Short mmCIF file of N, CA and C and ligand atoms in Angstrom, two decimals:
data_model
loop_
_atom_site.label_atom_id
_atom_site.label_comp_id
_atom_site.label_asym_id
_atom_site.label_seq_id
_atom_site.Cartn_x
_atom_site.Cartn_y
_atom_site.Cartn_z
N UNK H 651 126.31 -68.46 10.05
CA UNK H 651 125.87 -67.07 9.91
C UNK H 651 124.36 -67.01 9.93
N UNK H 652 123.47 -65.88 10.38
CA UNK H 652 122.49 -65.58 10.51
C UNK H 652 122.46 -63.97 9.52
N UNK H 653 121.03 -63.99 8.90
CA UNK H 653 120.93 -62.63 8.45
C UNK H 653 119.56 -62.44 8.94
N UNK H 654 118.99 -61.31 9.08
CA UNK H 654 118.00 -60.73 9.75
C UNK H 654 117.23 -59.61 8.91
N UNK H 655 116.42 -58.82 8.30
CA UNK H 655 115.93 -57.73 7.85
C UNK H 655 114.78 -57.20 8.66
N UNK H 656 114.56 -55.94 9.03
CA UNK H 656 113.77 -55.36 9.65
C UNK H 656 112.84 -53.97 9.31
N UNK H 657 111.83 -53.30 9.46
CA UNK H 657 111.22 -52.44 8.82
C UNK H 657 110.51 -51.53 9.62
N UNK H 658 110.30 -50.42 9.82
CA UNK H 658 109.64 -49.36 10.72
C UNK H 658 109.49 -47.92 10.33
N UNK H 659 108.05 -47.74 10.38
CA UNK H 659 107.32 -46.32 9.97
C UNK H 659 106.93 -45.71 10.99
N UNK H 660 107.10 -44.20 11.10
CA UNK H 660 106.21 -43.58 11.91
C UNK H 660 105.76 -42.13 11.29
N UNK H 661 104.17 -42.10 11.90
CA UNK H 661 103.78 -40.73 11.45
C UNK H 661 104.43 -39.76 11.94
N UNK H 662 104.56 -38.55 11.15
CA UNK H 662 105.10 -37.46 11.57
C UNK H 662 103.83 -36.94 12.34
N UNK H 663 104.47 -36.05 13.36
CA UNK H 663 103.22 -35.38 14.45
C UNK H 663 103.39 -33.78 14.48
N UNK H 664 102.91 -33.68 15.69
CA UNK H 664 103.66 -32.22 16.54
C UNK H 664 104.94 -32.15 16.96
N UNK H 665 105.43 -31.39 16.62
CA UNK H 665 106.92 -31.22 17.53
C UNK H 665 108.00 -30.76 16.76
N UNK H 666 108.76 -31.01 17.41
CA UNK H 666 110.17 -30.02 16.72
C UNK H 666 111.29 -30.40 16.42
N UNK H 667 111.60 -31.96 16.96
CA UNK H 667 112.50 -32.44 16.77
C UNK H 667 111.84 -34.02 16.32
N UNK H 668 113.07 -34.70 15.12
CA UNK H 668 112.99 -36.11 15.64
C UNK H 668 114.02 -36.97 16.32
N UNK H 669 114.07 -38.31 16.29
CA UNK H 669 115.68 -39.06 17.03
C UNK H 669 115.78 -39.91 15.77
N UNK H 670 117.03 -40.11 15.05
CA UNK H 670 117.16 -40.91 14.50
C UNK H 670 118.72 -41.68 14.55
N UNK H 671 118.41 -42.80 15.02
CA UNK H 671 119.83 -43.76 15.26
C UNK H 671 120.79 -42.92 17.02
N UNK H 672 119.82 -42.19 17.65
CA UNK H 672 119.99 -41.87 18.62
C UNK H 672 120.12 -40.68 18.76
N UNK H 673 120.30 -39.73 17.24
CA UNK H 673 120.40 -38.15 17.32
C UNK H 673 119.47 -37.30 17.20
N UNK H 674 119.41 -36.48 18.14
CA UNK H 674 118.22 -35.49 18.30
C UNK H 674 118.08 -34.77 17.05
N UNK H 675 117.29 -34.76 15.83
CA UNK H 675 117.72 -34.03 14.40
C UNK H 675 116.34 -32.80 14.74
N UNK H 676 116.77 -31.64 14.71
CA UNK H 676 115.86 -30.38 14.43
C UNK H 676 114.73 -30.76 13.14
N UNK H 677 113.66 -30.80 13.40
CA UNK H 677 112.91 -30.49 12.20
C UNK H 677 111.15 -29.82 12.73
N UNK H 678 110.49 -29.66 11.44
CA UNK H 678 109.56 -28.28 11.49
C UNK H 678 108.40 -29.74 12.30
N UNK H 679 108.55 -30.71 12.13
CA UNK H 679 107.42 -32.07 13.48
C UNK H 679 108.23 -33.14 14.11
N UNK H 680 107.44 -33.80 15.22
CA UNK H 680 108.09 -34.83 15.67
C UNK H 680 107.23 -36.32 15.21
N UNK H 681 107.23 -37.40 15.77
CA UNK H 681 106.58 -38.46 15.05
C UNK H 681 105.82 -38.46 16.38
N UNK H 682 104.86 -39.36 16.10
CA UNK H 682 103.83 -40.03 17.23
C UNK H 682 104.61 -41.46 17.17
N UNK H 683 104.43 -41.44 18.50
CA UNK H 683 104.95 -42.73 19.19
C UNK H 683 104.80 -42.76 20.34
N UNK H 684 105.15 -44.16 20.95
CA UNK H 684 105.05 -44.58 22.53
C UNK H 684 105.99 -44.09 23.18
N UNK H 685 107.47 -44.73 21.86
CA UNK H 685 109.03 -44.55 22.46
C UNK H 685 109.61 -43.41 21.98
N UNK H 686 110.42 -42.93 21.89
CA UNK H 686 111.34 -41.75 20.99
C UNK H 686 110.67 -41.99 19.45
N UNK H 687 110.61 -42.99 18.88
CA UNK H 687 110.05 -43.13 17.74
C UNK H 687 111.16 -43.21 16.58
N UNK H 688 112.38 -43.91 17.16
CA UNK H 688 113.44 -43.50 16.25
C UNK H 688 113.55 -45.01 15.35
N UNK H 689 113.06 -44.96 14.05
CA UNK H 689 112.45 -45.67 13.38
C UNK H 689 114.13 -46.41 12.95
N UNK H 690 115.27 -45.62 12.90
CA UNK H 690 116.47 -45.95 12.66
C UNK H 690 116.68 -47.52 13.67
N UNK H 691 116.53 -47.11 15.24
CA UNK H 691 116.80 -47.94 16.09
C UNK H 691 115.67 -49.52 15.88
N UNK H 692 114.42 -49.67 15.49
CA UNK H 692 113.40 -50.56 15.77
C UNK H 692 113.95 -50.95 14.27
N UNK H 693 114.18 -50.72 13.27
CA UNK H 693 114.31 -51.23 12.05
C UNK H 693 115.36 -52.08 12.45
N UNK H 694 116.49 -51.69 12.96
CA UNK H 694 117.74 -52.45 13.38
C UNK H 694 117.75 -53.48 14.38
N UNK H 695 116.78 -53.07 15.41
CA UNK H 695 116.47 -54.40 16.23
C UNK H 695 115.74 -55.36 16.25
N UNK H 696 114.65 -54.81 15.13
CA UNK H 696 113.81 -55.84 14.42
C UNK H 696 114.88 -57.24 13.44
N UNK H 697 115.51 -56.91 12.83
CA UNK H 697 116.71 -57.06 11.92
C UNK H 697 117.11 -58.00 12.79
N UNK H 698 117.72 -57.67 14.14
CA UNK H 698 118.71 -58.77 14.82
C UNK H 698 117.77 -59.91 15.40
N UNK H 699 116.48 -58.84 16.18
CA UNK H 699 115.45 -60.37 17.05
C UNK H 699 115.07 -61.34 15.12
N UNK H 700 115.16 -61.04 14.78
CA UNK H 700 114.62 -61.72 12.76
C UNK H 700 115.36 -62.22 13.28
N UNK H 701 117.15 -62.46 12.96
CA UNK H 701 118.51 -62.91 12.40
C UNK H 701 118.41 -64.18 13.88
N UNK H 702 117.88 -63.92 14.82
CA UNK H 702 117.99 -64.80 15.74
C UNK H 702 116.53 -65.79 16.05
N UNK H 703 115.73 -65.29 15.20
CA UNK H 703 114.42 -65.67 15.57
C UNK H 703 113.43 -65.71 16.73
N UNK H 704 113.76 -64.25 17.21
CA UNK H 704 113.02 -64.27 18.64
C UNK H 704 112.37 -63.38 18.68
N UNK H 705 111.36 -63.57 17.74
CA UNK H 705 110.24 -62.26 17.53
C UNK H 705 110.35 -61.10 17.13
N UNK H 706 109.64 -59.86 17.35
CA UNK H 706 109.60 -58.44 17.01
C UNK H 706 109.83 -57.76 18.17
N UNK H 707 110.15 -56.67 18.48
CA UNK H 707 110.50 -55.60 19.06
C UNK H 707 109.58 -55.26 19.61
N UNK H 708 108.17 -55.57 19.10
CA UNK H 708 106.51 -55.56 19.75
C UNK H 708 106.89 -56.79 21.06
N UNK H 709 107.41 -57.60 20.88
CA UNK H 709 107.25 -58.82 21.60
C UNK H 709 108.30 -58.27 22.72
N UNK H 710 109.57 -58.02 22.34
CA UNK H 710 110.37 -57.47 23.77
C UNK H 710 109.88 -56.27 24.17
N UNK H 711 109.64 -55.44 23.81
CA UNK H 711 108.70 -54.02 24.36
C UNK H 711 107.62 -53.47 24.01
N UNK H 712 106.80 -54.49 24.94
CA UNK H 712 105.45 -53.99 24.07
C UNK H 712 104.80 -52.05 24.26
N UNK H 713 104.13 -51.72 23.17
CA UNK H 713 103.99 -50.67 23.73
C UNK H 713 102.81 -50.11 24.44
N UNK H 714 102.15 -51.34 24.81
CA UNK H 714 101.64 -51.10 25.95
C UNK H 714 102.13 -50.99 27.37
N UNK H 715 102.94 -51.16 27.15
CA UNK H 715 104.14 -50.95 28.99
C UNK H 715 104.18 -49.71 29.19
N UNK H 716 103.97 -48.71 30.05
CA UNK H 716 104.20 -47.88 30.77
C UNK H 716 105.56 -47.64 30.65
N UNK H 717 106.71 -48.76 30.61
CA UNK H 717 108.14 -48.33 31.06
C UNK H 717 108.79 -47.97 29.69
N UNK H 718 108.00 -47.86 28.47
CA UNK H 718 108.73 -47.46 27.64
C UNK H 718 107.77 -46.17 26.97
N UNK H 719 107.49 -45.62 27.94
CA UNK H 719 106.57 -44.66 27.03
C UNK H 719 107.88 -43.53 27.02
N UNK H 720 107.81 -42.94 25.95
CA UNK H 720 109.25 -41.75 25.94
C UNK H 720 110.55 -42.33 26.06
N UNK H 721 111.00 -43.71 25.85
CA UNK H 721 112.10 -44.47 26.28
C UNK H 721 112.98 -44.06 24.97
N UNK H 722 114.33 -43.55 25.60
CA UNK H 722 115.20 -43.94 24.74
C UNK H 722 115.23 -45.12 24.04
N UNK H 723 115.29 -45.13 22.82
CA UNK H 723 115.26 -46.42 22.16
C UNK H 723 116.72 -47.30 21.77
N UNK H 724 117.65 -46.23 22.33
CA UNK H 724 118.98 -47.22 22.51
C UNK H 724 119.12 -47.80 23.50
N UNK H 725 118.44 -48.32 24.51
CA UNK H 725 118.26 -49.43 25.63
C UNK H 725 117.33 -50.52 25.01
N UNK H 726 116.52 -50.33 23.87
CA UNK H 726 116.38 -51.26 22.99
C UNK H 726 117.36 -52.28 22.28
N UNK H 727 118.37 -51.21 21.51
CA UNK H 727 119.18 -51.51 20.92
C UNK H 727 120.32 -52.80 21.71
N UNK H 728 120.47 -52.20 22.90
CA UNK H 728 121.45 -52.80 24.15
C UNK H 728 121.04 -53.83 24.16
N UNK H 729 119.81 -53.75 24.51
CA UNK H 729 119.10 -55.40 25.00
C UNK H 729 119.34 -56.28 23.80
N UNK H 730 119.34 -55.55 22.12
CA UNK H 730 119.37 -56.58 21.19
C UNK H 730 120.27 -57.43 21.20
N UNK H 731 121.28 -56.70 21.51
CA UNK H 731 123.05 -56.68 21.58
C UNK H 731 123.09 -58.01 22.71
N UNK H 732 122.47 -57.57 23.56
CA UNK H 732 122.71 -58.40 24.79
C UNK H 732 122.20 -60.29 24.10
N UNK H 733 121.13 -60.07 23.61
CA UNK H 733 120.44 -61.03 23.11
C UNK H 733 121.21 -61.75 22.34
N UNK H 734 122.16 -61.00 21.67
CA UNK H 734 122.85 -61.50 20.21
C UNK H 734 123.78 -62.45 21.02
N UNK H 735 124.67 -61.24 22.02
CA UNK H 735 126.00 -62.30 22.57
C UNK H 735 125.44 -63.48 23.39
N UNK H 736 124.32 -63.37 23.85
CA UNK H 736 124.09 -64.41 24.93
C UNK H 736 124.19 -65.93 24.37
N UNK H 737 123.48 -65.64 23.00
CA UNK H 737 123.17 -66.80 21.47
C UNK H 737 124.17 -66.87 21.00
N UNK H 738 125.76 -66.70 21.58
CA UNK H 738 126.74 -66.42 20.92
C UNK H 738 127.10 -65.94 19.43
N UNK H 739 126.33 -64.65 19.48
CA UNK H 739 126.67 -64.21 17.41
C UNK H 739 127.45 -63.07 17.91
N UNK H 740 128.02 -62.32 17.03
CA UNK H 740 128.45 -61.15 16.79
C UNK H 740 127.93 -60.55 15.71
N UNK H 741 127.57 -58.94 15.42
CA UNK H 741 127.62 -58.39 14.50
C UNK H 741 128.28 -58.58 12.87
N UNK H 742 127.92 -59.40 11.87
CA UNK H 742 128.98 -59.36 11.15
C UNK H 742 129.31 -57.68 10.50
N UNK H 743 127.52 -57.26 9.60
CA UNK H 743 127.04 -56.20 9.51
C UNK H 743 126.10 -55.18 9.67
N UNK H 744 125.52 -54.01 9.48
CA UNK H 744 124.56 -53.97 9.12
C UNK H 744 124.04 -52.82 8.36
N UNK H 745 123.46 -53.01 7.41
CA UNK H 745 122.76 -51.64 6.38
C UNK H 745 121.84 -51.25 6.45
N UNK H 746 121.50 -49.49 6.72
CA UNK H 746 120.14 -49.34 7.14
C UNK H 746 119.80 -48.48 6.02
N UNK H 747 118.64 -48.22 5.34
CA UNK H 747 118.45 -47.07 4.53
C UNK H 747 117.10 -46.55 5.74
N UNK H 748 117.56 -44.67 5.95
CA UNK H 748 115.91 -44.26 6.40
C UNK H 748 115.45 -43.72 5.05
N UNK H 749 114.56 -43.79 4.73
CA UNK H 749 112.99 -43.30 3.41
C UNK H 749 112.39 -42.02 4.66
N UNK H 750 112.50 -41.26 3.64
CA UNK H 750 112.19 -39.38 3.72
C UNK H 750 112.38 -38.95 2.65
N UNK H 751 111.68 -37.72 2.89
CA UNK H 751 111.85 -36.23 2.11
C UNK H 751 112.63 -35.42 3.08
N UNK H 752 112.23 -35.45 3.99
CA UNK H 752 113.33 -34.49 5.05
C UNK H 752 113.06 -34.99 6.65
N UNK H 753 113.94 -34.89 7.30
CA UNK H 753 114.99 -34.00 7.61
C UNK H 753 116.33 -34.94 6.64
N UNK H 754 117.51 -33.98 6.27
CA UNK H 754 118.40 -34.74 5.44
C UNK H 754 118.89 -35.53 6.98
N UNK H 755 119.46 -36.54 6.34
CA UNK H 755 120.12 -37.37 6.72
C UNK H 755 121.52 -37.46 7.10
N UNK H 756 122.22 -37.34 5.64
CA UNK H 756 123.87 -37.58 5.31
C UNK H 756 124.52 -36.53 6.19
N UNK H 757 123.40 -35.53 6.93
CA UNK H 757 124.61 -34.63 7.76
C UNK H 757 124.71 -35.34 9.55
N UNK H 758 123.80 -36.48 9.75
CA UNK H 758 123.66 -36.90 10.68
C UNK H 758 124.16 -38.40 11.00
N UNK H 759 124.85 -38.43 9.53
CA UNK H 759 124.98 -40.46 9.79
C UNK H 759 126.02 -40.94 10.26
N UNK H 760 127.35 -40.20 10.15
CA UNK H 760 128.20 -40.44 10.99
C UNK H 760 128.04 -40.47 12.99
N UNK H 761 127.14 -39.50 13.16
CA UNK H 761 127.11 -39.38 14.80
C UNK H 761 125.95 -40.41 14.59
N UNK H 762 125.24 -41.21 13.92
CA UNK H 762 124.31 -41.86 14.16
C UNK H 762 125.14 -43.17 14.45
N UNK H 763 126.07 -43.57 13.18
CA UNK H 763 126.76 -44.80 13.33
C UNK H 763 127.70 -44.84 14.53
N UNK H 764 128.28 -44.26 15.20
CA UNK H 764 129.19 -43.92 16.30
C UNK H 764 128.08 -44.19 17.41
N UNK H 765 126.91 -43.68 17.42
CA UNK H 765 126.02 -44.54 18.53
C UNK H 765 125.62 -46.11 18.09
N UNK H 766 125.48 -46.28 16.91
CA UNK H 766 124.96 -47.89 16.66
C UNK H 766 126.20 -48.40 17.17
N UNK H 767 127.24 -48.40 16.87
CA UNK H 767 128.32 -48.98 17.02
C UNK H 767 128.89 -49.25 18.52
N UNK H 768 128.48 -47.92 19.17
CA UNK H 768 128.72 -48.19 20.73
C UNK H 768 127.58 -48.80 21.29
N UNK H 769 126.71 -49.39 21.19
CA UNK H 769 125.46 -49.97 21.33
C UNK H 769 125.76 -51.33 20.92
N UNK H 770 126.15 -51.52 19.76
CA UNK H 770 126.45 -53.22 19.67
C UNK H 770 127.61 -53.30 19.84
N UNK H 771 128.82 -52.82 20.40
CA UNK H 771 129.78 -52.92 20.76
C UNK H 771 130.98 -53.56 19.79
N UNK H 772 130.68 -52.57 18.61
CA UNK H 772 131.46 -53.21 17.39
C UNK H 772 131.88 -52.16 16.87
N UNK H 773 133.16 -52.42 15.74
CA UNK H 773 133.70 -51.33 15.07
C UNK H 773 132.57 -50.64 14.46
N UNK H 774 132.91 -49.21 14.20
CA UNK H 774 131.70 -48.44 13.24
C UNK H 774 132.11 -48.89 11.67
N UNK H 775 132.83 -49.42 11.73
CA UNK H 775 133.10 -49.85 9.76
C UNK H 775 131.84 -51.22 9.39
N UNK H 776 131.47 -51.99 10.77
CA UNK H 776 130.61 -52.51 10.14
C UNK H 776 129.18 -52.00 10.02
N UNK H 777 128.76 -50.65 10.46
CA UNK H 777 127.41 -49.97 10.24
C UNK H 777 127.39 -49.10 9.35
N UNK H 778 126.64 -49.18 8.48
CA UNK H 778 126.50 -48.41 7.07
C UNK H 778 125.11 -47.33 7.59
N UNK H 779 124.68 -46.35 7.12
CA UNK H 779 123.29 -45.49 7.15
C UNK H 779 123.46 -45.08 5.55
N UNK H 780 122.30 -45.23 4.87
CA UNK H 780 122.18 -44.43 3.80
C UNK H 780 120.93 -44.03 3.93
N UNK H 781 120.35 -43.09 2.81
CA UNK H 781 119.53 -42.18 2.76
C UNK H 781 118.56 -42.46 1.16
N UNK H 782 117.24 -42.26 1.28
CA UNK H 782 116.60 -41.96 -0.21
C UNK H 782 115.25 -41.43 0.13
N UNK H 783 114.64 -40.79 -0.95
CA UNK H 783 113.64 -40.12 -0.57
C UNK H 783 112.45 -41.25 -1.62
N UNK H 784 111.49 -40.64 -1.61
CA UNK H 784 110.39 -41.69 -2.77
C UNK H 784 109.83 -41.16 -3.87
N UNK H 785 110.74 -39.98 -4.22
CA UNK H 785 110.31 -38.71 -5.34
C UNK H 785 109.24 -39.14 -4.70
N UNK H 786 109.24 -38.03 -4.07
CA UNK H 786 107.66 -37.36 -3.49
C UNK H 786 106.33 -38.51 -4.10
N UNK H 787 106.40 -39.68 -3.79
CA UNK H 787 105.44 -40.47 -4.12
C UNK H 787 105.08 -40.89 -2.67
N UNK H 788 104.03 -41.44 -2.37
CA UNK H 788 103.15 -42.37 -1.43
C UNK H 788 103.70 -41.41 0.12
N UNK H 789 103.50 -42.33 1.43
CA UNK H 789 103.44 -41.40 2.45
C UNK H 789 104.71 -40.49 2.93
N UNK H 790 105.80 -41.55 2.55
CA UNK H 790 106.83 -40.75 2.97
C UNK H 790 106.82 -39.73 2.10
N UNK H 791 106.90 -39.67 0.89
CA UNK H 791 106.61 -38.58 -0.73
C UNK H 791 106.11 -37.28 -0.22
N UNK H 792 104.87 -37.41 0.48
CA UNK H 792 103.57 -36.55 0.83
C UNK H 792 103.79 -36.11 2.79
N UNK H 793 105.29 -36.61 3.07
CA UNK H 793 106.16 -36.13 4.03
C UNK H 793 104.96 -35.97 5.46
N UNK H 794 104.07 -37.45 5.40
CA UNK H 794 103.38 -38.03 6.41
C UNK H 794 104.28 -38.59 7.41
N UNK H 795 105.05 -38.64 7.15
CA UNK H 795 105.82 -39.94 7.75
C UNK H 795 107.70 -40.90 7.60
N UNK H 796 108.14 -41.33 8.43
CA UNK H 796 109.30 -41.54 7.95
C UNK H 796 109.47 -42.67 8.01
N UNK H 797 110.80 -43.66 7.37
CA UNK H 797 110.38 -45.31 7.09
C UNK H 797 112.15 -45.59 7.27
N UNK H 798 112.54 -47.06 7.58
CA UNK H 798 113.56 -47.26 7.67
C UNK H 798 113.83 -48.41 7.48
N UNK H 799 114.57 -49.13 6.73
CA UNK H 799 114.31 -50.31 6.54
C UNK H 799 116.18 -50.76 7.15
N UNK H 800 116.26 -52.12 7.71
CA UNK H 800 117.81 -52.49 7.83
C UNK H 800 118.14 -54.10 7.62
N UNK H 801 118.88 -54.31 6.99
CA UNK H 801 119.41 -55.72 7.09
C UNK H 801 120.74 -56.12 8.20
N UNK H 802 121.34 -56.87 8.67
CA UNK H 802 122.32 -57.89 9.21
C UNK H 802 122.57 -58.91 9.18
N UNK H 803 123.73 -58.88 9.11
CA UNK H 803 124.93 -60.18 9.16
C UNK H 803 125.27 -60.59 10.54
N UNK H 804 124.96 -61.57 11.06
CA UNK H 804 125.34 -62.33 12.17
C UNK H 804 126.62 -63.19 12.33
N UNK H 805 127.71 -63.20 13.18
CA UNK H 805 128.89 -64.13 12.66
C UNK H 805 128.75 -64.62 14.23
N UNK H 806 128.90 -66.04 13.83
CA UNK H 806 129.38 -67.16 15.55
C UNK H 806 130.51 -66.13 15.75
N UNK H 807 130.07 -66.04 17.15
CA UNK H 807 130.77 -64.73 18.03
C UNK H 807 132.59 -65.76 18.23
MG1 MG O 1779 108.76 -48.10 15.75
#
């Protein structure tokens, strides 16, 4: 078995929507970023390149590339996937918490896990999403910004 943990912030910006775990969520900004900025997806693929030891998510897409500027970040996810089976692992699990004040979460985590799940090509019982805010302490608190942290379980495929 392999376990992996991963971590990703982004400032909140202009805009109107954010993506998180692949869902377009309505809110009053969007984040600054290269890619979609969906802090759900880079926390999780950070997590698996960890669990396998093949760098950061900086290292497979840097964001200086042109080809990921505005990129869906579930072709991230794919490639992790791809990475995992090639090293023969499978998914055992994985737990993500996103850190906010808003947009809520818990009304979005089911359609979030139904995309993680079709992305690593595993039951949705092994993807968990939970939610916490930082009583309004430090950046996420002061609703600068949103944070996501995820762990995984790796099993010889
Ligand atoms: Mg990121």
């Amino acid at each position: 078995m392999r376990i992996g943990q991963g971590f990703d912030v982004h400032a909140f910006g202009a805009g109107d929507h954010i993506v998180l775990g692949g869902v377009r969520i309505p809110h009053e900004q969007g984040v600054l970023a290269h890619s979609d900025g969906d802090v759900v997806i880079h926390a999780l693929c950070d997590a698996i390149f960890g669990a396998l030891a093949l760098g950061d998510i900086g290292t497979h897409f840097p964001p200086t590339d042109e080809r990921w500027r505005n990129a869906d970040s579930r072709q991230f996810l794919r490639h992790a996937a791809l990475l995992m089976a090639q090293r023969g692992f499978a998914l055992g699990n994985a737990d993500i918490t996103v850190i906010c004040e808003a947009p809520k979460v818990g009304p979005h985590a089911q359609a979030m896990r139904e995309h993680l799940a079709a992305d690593l090509e595993c039951d949705i019982g092994r993807i968990s999403i939970k939610a916490t805010t930082t009583e309004r302490l430090g950046f996420a608190g002061r609703r600068e910004g949103i944070a996501a942290q995820a762990c995984v379980l790796l099993e010889r495929a």
